[in-house]
JSON list of C-alpha atoms in Angstrom, two decimals:
[
{"chain": "A", "resi": 1, "resn": "VAL", "atom": "CA", "xyz": [-13.14, -25.54, -9.55]},
{"chain": "A", "resi": 2, "resn": "TYR", "atom": "CA", "xyz": [-14.00, -29.18, -8.90]},
{"chain": "A", "resi": 3, "resn": "SER", "atom": "CA", "xyz": [-10.47, -30.03, -7.81]},
{"chain": "A", "resi": 4, "resn": "ALA", "atom": "CA", "xyz": [-10.51, -27.23, -5.22]},
{"chain": "A", "resi": 5, "resn": "ASP", "atom": "CA", "xyz": [-7.01, -26.23, -6.30]},
{"chain": "A", "resi": 6, "resn": "ILE", "atom": "CA", "xyz": [-5.96, -22.77, -5.21]},
{"chain": "A", "resi": 7, "resn": "LEU", "atom": "CA", "xyz": [-5.21, -20.67, -8.27]},
{"chain": "A", "resi": 8, "resn": "THR", "atom": "CA", "xyz": [-2.87, -17.75, -8.65]},
{"chain": "A", "resi": 9, "resn": "ALA", "atom": "CA", "xyz": [-4.36, -14.51, -9.91]},
{"chain": "A", "resi": 10, "resn": "GLU", "atom": "CA", "xyz": [-2.71, -15.09, -13.28]},
{"chain": "A", "resi": 11, "resn": "GLN", "atom": "CA", "xyz": [-4.14, -18.61, -13.54]},
{"chain": "A", "resi": 12, "resn": "ALA", "atom": "CA", "xyz": [-7.60, -17.27, -12.75]},
{"chain": "A", "resi": 13, "resn": "ARG", "atom": "CA", "xyz": [-7.20, -14.63, -15.47]},
{"chain": "A", "resi": 14, "resn": "ASP", "atom": "CA", "xyz": [-5.84, -17.08, -18.02]},
{"chain": "A", "resi": 15, "resn": "GLY", "atom": "CA", "xyz": [-8.69, -19.48, -17.26]},
{"chain": "A", "resi": 16, "resn": "GLY", "atom": "CA", "xyz": [-11.31, -16.78, -17.75]},
{"chain": "A", "resi": 17, "resn": "LEU", "atom": "CA", "xyz": [-12.42, -16.61, -14.11]},
{"chain": "A", "resi": 18, "resn": "VAL", "atom": "CA", "xyz": [-11.38, -12.96, -13.78]},
{"chain": "A", "resi": 19, "resn": "ARG", "atom": "CA", "xyz": [-10.95, -10.29, -16.42]},
{"chain": "A", "resi": 20, "resn": "THR", "atom": "CA", "xyz": [-7.97, -8.37, -15.08]},
{"chain": "A", "resi": 21, "resn": "VAL", "atom": "CA", "xyz": [-5.19, -8.75, -12.54]},
{"chain": "A", "resi": 22, "resn": "TYR", "atom": "CA", "xyz": [-3.84, -5.59, -10.92]},
{"chain": "A", "resi": 23, "resn": "SER", "atom": "CA", "xyz": [-0.68, -4.95, -8.98]},
{"chain": "A", "resi": 24, "resn": "PRO", "atom": "CA", "xyz": [-1.15, -4.44, -5.24]},
{"chain": "A", "resi": 25, "resn": "GLU", "atom": "CA", "xyz": [-0.28, -0.77, -5.69]},
{"chain": "A", "resi": 26, "resn": "ALA", "atom": "CA", "xyz": [-3.00, -0.23, -8.31]},
{"chain": "A", "resi": 27, "resn": "LEU", "atom": "CA", "xyz": [-5.68, -2.46, -6.80]},
{"chain": "A", "resi": 28, "resn": "LEU", "atom": "CA", "xyz": [-7.42, 0.08, -4.55]},
{"chain": "A", "resi": 29, "resn": "ASP", "atom": "CA", "xyz": [-7.55, 2.77, -7.24]},
{"chain": "A", "resi": 30, "resn": "GLU", "atom": "CA", "xyz": [-8.97, 0.29, -9.75]},
{"chain": "A", "resi": 31, "resn": "ALA", "atom": "CA", "xyz": [-11.54, -0.96, -7.22]},
{"chain": "A", "resi": 32, "resn": "HIS", "atom": "CA", "xyz": [-12.66, 2.63, -6.57]},
{"chain": "A", "resi": 33, "resn": "ALA", "atom": "CA", "xyz": [-12.93, 3.27, -10.31]},
{"chain": "A", "resi": 34, "resn": "LEU", "atom": "CA", "xyz": [-15.10, 0.17, -10.73]},
{"chain": "A", "resi": 35, "resn": "ALA", "atom": "CA", "xyz": [-17.30, 1.16, -7.80]},
{"chain": "A", "resi": 36, "resn": "HIS", "atom": "CA", "xyz": [-17.79, 4.62, -9.31]},
{"chain": "A", "resi": 37, "resn": "ARG", "atom": "CA", "xyz": [-18.91, 3.02, -12.58]},
{"chain": "A", "resi": 38, "resn": "PHE", "atom": "CA", "xyz": [-21.63, 1.22, -10.62]},
{"chain": "A", "resi": 39, "resn": "VAL", "atom": "CA", "xyz": [-23.01, 4.38, -9.00]},
{"chain": "A", "resi": 40, "resn": "ASN", "atom": "CA", "xyz": [-22.15, 7.48, -11.05]},
{"chain": "A", "resi": 41, "resn": "ASP", "atom": "CA", "xyz": [-25.14, 8.70, -13.07]},
{"chain": "A", "resi": 42, "resn": "ARG", "atom": "CA", "xyz": [-27.22, 5.81, -11.71]},
{"chain": "A", "resi": 43, "resn": "SER", "atom": "CA", "xyz": [-30.46, 6.10, -9.79]},
{"chain": "A", "resi": 44, "resn": "PRO", "atom": "CA", "xyz": [-29.90, 5.22, -6.12]},
{"chain": "A", "resi": 45, "resn": "VAL", "atom": "CA", "xyz": [-33.38, 3.68, -6.04]},
{"chain": "A", "resi": 46, "resn": "ALA", "atom": "CA", "xyz": [-32.71, 1.52, -9.11]},
{"chain": "A", "resi": 47, "resn": "THR", "atom": "CA", "xyz": [-29.35, 0.43, -7.72]},
{"chain": "A", "resi": 48, "resn": "ALA", "atom": "CA", "xyz": [-30.89, -0.52, -4.36]},
{"chain": "A", "resi": 49, "resn": "LEU", "atom": "CA", "xyz": [-33.76, -2.29, -6.11]},
{"chain": "A", "resi": 50, "resn": "MET", "atom": "CA", "xyz": [-31.42, -4.35, -8.30]},
{"chain": "A", "resi": 51, "resn": "ARG", "atom": "CA", "xyz": [-29.38, -5.33, -5.27]},
{"chain": "A", "resi": 52, "resn": "GLN", "atom": "CA", "xyz": [-32.49, -6.43, -3.38]},
{"chain": "A", "resi": 53, "resn": "MET", "atom": "CA", "xyz": [-33.83, -8.35, -6.38]},
{"chain": "A", "resi": 54, "resn": "LEU", "atom": "CA", "xyz": [-30.53, -10.20, -6.89]},
{"chain": "A", "resi": 55, "resn": "TYR", "atom": "CA", "xyz": [-30.34, -11.07, -3.22]},
{"chain": "A", "resi": 56, "resn": "ARG", "atom": "CA", "xyz": [-33.95, -11.89, -2.44]},
{"chain": "A", "resi": 57, "resn": "ASN", "atom": "CA", "xyz": [-35.38, -13.27, -5.69]},
{"chain": "A", "resi": 58, "resn": "SER", "atom": "CA", "xyz": [-32.98, -16.19, -5.48]},
{"chain": "A", "resi": 59, "resn": "ALA", "atom": "CA", "xyz": [-34.78, -17.32, -2.33]},
{"chain": "A", "resi": 60, "resn": "VAL", "atom": "CA", "xyz": [-38.42, -17.08, -3.42]},
{"chain": "A", "resi": 61, "resn": "ALA", "atom": "CA", "xyz": [-40.42, -20.29, -3.30]},
{"chain": "A", "resi": 62, "resn": "HIS", "atom": "CA", "xyz": [-41.82, -20.09, -6.83]},
{"chain": "A", "resi": 63, "resn": "PRO", "atom": "CA", "xyz": [-40.80, -18.21, -10.01]},
{"chain": "A", "resi": 64, "resn": "VAL", "atom": "CA", "xyz": [-44.20, -16.49, -10.03]},
{"chain": "A", "resi": 65, "resn": "ASP", "atom": "CA", "xyz": [-43.22, -14.72, -6.80]},
{"chain": "A", "resi": 66, "resn": "ALA", "atom": "CA", "xyz": [-40.13, -13.31, -8.51]},
{"chain": "A", "resi": 67, "resn": "HIS", "atom": "CA", "xyz": [-42.28, -12.27, -11.48]},
{"chain": "A", "resi": 68, "resn": "LYS", "atom": "CA", "xyz": [-44.61, -10.32, -9.15]},
{"chain": "A", "resi": 69, "resn": "ILE", "atom": "CA", "xyz": [-41.63, -8.46, -7.74]},
{"chain": "A", "resi": 70, "resn": "ASP", "atom": "CA", "xyz": [-40.32, -7.77, -11.25]},
{"chain": "A", "resi": 71, "resn": "SER", "atom": "CA", "xyz": [-43.72, -6.36, -12.23]},
{"chain": "A", "resi": 72, "resn": "LEU", "atom": "CA", "xyz": [-43.79, -4.04, -9.22]},
{"chain": "A", "resi": 73, "resn": "ALA", "atom": "CA", "xyz": [-40.24, -2.94, -10.00]},
{"chain": "A", "resi": 74, "resn": "MET", "atom": "CA", "xyz": [-41.18, -2.12, -13.59]},
{"chain": "A", "resi": 75, "resn": "PHE", "atom": "CA", "xyz": [-44.05, 0.03, -12.33]},
{"chain": "A", "resi": 76, "resn": "TYR", "atom": "CA", "xyz": [-41.95, 1.93, -9.81]},
{"chain": "A", "resi": 77, "resn": "THR", "atom": "CA", "xyz": [-39.11, 2.48, -12.27]},
{"chain": "A", "resi": 78, "resn": "SER", "atom": "CA", "xyz": [-41.55, 4.03, -14.75]},
{"chain": "A", "resi": 79, "resn": "ILE", "atom": "CA", "xyz": [-42.11, 6.97, -12.40]},
{"chain": "A", "resi": 80, "resn": "GLY", "atom": "CA", "xyz": [-39.74, 9.40, -10.66]},
{"chain": "A", "resi": 81, "resn": "ASP", "atom": "CA", "xyz": [-36.13, 8.53, -11.38]},
{"chain": "A", "resi": 82, "resn": "GLY", "atom": "CA", "xyz": [-37.21, 6.22, -14.19]},
{"chain": "A", "resi": 83, "resn": "LYS", "atom": "CA", "xyz": [-38.74, 9.12, -16.09]},
{"chain": "A", "resi": 84, "resn": "GLU", "atom": "CA", "xyz": [-35.68, 11.26, -15.41]},
{"chain": "A", "resi": 85, "resn": "GLY", "atom": "CA", "xyz": [-33.41, 8.53, -16.75]},
{"chain": "A", "resi": 86, "resn": "VAL", "atom": "CA", "xyz": [-35.32, 8.29, -20.02]},
{"chain": "A", "resi": 87, "resn": "ARG", "atom": "CA", "xyz": [-35.63, 12.08, -20.33]},
{"chain": "A", "resi": 88, "resn": "SER", "atom": "CA", "xyz": [-31.90, 12.65, -19.73]},
{"chain": "A", "resi": 89, "resn": "PHE", "atom": "CA", "xyz": [-31.03, 9.95, -22.27]},
{"chain": "A", "resi": 90, "resn": "LEU", "atom": "CA", "xyz": [-33.27, 11.51, -24.92]},
{"chain": "A", "resi": 91, "resn": "GLU", "atom": "CA", "xyz": [-31.89, 14.98, -24.15]},
{"chain": "A", "resi": 92, "resn": "LYS", "atom": "CA", "xyz": [-28.31, 13.63, -24.17]},
{"chain": "A", "resi": 93, "resn": "ARG", "atom": "CA", "xyz": [-27.46, 15.02, -20.74]},
{"chain": "A", "resi": 94, "resn": "ALA", "atom": "CA", "xyz": [-26.41, 13.65, -17.38]},
{"chain": "A", "resi": 95, "resn": "PRO", "atom": "CA", "xyz": [-29.37, 12.53, -15.27]},
{"chain": "A", "resi": 96, "resn": "GLU", "atom": "CA", "xyz": [-30.39, 14.39, -12.13]},
{"chain": "A", "resi": 97, "resn": "PHE", "atom": "CA", "xyz": [-31.86, 11.68, -9.94]},
{"chain": "A", "resi": 98, "resn": "THR", "atom": "CA", "xyz": [-33.70, 12.83, -6.82]},
{"chain": "A", "resi": 99, "resn": "GLY", "atom": "CA", "xyz": [-34.91, 9.51, -5.40]},
{"chain": "A", "resi": 100, "resn": "LYS", "atom": "CA", "xyz": [-33.26, 8.05, -2.33]},
{"chain": "A", "resi": 101, "resn": "ALA", "atom": "CA", "xyz": [-32.60, 4.36, -1.72]},
{"chain": "A", "resi": 102, "resn": "SER", "atom": "CA", "xyz": [-34.04, 4.75, 1.78]},
{"chain": "A", "resi": 103, "resn": "ALA", "atom": "CA", "xyz": [-37.38, 5.68, 0.18]},
{"chain": "A", "resi": 104, "resn": "MET", "atom": "CA", "xyz": [-37.53, 2.54, -1.96]},
{"chain": "A", "resi": 105, "resn": "PRO", "atom": "CA", "xyz": [-41.01, 0.98, -1.97]},
{"chain": "A", "resi": 106, "resn": "PRO", "atom": "CA", "xyz": [-41.48, -2.17, 0.16]},
{"chain": "A", "resi": 107, "resn": "PHE", "atom": "CA", "xyz": [-41.29, -4.88, -2.50]},
{"chain": "A", "resi": 108, "resn": "TYR", "atom": "CA", "xyz": [-40.66, -7.61, 0.05]},
{"chain": "A", "resi": 109, "resn": "PRO", "atom": "CA", "xyz": [-42.91, -6.74, 3.01]},
{"chain": "A", "resi": 110, "resn": "TRP", "atom": "CA", "xyz": [-43.14, -10.38, 4.08]},
{"chain": "A", "resi": 111, "resn": "GLN", "atom": "CA", "xyz": [-39.37, -10.61, 4.57]},
{"chain": "A", "resi": 112, "resn": "ASP", "atom": "CA", "xyz": [-38.79, -7.52, 6.69]}
]
């Protein structure tokens, strides 16, 4: 990394920078499979919230600001889709999330 050398895919894998190297023919199918793992049986609201927290919490001025956002997130995930996630886990069934990412609460009103 410090030398700025350009690595081959195999060198990156062997050095632990990436987990797997795919052939060009298999790459798109594998990328789709990975993307599906991120979203299948996942709450759209929780996924959007995590994305926003990863992106925006890195830019807050003080760790307490990030903690406030985390606290709000914990509250909102304890209702709606959060309850459905716990219930479906306990009942050993696939979740039926109804929340929409577009209806996510405004955790960062000062940045919009």
